[in-house]
mmCIF file of C-alpha atoms in Angstrom:
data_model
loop_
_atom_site.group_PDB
_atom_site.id
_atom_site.type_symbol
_atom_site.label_atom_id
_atom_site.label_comp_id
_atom_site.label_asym_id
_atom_site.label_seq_id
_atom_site.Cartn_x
_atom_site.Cartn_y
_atom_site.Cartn_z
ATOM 1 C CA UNK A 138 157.528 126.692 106.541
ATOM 2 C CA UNK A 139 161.723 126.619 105.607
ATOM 3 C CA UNK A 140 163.310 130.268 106.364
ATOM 4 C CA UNK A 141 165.929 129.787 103.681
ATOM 5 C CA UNK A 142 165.629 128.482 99.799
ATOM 6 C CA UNK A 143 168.038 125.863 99.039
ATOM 7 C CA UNK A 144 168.452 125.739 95.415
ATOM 8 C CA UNK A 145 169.768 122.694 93.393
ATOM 9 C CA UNK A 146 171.135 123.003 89.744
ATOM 10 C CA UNK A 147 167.929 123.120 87.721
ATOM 11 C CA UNK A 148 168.885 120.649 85.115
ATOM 12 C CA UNK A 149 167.093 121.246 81.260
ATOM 13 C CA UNK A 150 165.266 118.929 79.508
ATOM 14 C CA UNK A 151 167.123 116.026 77.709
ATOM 15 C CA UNK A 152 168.284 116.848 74.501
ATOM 16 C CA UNK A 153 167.321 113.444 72.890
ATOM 17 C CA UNK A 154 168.060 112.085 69.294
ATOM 18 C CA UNK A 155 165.426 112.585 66.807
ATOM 19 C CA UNK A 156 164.164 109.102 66.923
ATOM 20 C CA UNK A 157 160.162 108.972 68.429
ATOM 21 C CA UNK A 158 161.742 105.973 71.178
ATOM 22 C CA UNK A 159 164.678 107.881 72.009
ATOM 23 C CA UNK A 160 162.405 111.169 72.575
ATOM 24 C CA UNK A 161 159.987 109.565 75.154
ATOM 25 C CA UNK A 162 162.472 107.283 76.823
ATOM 26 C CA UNK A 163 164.777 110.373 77.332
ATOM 27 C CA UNK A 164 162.023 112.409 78.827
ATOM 28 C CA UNK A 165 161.120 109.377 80.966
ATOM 29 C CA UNK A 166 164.846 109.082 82.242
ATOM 30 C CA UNK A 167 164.917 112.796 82.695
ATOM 31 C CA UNK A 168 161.459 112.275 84.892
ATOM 32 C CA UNK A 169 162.444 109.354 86.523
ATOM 33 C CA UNK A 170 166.018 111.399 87.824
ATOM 34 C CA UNK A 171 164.676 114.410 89.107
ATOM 35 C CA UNK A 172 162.098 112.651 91.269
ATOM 36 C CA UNK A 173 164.551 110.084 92.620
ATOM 37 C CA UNK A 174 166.625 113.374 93.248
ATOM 38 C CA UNK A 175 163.852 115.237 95.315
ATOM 39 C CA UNK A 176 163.347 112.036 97.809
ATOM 40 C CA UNK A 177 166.361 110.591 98.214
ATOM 41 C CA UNK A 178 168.156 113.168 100.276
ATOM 42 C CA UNK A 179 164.652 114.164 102.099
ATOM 43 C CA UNK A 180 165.162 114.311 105.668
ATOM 44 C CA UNK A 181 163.170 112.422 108.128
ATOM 45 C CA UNK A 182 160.322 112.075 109.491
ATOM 46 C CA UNK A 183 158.850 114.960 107.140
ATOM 47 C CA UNK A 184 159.670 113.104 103.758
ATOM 48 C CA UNK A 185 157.237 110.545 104.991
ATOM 49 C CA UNK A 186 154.631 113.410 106.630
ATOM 50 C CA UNK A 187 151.566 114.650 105.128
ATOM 51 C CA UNK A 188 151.687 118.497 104.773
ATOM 52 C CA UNK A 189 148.813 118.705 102.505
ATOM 53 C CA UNK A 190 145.466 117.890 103.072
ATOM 54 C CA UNK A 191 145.057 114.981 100.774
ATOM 55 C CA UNK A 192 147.537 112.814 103.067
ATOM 56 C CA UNK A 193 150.558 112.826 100.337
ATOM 57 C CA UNK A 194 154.016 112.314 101.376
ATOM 58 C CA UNK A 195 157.334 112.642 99.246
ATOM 59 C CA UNK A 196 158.146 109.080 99.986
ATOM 60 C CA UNK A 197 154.639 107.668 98.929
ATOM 61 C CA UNK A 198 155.145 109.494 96.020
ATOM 62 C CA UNK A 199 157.898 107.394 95.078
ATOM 63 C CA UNK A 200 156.573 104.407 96.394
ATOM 64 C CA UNK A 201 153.356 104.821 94.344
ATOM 65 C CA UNK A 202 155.523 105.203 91.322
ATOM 66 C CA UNK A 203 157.621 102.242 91.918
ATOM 67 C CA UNK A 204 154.291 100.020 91.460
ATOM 68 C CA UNK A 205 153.551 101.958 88.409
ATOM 69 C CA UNK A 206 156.576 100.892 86.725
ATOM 70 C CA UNK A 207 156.004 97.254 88.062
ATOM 71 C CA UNK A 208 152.714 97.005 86.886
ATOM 72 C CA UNK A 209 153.138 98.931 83.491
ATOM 73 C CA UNK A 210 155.931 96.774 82.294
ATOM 74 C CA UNK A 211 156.406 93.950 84.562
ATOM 75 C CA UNK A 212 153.461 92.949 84.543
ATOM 76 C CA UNK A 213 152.917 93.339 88.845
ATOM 77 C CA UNK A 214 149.094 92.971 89.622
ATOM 78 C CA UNK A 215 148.010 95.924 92.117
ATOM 79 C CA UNK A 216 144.532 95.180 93.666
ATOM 80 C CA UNK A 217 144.775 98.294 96.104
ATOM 81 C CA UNK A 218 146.516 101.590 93.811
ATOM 82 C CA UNK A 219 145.583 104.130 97.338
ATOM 83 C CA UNK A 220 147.947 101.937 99.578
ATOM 84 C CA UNK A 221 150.479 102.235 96.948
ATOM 85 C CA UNK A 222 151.011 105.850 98.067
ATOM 86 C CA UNK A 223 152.237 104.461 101.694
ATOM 87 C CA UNK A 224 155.882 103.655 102.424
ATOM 88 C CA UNK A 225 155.917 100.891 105.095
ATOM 89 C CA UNK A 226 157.149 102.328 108.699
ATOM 90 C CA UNK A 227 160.037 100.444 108.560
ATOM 91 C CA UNK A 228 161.151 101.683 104.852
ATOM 92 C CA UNK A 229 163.807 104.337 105.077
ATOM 93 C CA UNK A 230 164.545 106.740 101.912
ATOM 94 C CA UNK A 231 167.302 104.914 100.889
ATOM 95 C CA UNK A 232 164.962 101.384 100.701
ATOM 96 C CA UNK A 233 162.280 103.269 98.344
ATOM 97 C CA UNK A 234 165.073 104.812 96.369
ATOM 98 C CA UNK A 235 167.138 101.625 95.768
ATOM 99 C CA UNK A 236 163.135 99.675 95.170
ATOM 100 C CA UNK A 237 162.212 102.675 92.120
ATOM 101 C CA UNK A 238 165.820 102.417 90.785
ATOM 102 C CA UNK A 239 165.393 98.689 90.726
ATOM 103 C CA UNK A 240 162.352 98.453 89.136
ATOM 104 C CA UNK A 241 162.778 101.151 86.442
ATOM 105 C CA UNK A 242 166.123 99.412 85.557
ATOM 106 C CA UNK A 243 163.812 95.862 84.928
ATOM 107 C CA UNK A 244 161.473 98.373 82.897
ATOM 108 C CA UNK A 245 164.495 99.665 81.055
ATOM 109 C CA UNK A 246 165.320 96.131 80.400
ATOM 110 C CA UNK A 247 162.026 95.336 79.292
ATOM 111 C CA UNK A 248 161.919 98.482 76.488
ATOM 112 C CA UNK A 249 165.509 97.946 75.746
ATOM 113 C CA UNK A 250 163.841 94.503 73.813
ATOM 114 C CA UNK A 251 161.379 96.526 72.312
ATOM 115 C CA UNK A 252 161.981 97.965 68.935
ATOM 116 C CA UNK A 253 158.282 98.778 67.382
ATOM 117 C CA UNK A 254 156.201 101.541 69.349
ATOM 118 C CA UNK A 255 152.752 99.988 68.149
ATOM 119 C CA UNK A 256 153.520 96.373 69.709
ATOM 120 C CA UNK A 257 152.144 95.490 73.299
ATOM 121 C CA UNK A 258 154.049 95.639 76.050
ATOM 122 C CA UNK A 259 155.679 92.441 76.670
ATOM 123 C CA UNK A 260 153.517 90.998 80.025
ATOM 124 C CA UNK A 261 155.223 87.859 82.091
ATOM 125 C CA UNK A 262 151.750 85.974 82.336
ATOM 126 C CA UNK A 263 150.610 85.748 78.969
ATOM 127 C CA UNK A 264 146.817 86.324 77.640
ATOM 128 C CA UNK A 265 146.448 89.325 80.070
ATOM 129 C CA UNK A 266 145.747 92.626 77.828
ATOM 130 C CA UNK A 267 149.010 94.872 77.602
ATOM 131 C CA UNK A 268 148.846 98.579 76.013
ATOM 132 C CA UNK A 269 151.436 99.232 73.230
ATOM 133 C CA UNK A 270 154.731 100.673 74.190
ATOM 134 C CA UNK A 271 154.012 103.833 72.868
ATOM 135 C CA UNK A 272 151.021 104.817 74.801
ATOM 136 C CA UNK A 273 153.223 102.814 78.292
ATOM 137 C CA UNK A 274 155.702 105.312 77.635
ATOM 138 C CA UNK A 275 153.263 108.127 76.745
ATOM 139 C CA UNK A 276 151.647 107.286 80.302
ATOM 140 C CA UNK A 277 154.211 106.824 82.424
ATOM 141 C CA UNK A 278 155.882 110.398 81.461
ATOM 142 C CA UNK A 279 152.758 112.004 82.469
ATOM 143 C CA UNK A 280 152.512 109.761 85.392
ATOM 144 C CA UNK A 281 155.896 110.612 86.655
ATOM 145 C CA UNK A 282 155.641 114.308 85.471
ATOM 146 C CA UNK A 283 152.482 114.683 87.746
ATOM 147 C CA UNK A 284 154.056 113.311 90.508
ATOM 148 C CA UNK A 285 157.197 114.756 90.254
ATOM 149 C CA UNK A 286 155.309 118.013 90.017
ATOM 150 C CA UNK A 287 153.404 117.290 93.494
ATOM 151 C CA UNK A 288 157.377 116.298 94.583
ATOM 152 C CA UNK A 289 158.818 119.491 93.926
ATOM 153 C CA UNK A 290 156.065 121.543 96.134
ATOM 154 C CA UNK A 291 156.347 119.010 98.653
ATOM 155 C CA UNK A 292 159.987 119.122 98.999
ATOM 156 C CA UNK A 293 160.220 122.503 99.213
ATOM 157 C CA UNK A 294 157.514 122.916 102.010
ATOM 158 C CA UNK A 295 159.817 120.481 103.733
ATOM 159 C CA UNK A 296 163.519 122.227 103.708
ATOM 160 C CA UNK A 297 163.105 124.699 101.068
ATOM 161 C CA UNK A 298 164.728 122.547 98.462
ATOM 162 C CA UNK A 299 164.235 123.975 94.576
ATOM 163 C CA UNK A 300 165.082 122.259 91.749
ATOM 164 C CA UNK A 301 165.372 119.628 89.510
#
């Protein structure tokens, strides 16, 4: 357990334009910063060590969401979603970092083509079922929300880190 709290700037919630796509993808973006945030200065070995019971590690965390953003919008088929929560041994931080950032810019690139909330999500192999963007985007902020919730208590147990 850390002695000391180190506090980072605790950054608000986006103020977005009124727009329904501008509102989700801003609170995406905002989600999709503050967990990149937690992990990527994480020291090793404990941003890759279990210190909760279910086995979860800041750095599966991120791995784990790096397929979700693959597979929501690029269409990446994941036949094994536990193993997603596993960095490989010889991934450091900076590899899963630069692997999310990566594949939520291709996602941004994807939405950035999408103007109508009801239409599917565009899919690279065509005939396989795609939910529309709105409920991708509705998803993926709770997805990332959850996890970045799980990342703040796990940073913190690791170095006393606070903040978004």
């Amino acid at each position: 357990m850390p002695h000391t709290v180190r506090r980072r700037r605790d950054t608000p919630p986006p103020r977005t334009g009124s727009g329904e796509a501008e509102v989700l993808r801003g609170f995406l973006d905002y989600l999709r910063t503050s967990i990149a945030a937690k992990v990527e200065d994480a020291p090793e070995p404990q941003v890759r060590t279990a210190a909760v019971p279910s086995g979860t590690t800041l750095l599966g965390l991120l791995n784990h969401l790096t397929f979700v953003e693959r597979s929501l919008f690029l269409g990446d088929d994941v036949t094994d979603w536990q193993a997603t929560f596993r960095a490989a041994p010889a991934d450091s931080v900076a590899d899963v970092v630069a692997r999310y950032r990566e594949a939520v810019g291709r996602a941004n690139d994807v939405l950035d083509g999408c103007a109508d909330l009801g239409a599917p999500v565009p899919r690279p192999r065509p005939g396989r079922p795609a939910p529309s963007i709105r409920w991708a985007l509705t998803h993926l902020i709770e997805e990332t929300g959850r996890h970045a919730g799980h990342a703040d208590i796990l940073r913190e147990l690791i170095d006393g880190t606070t903040g978004r």
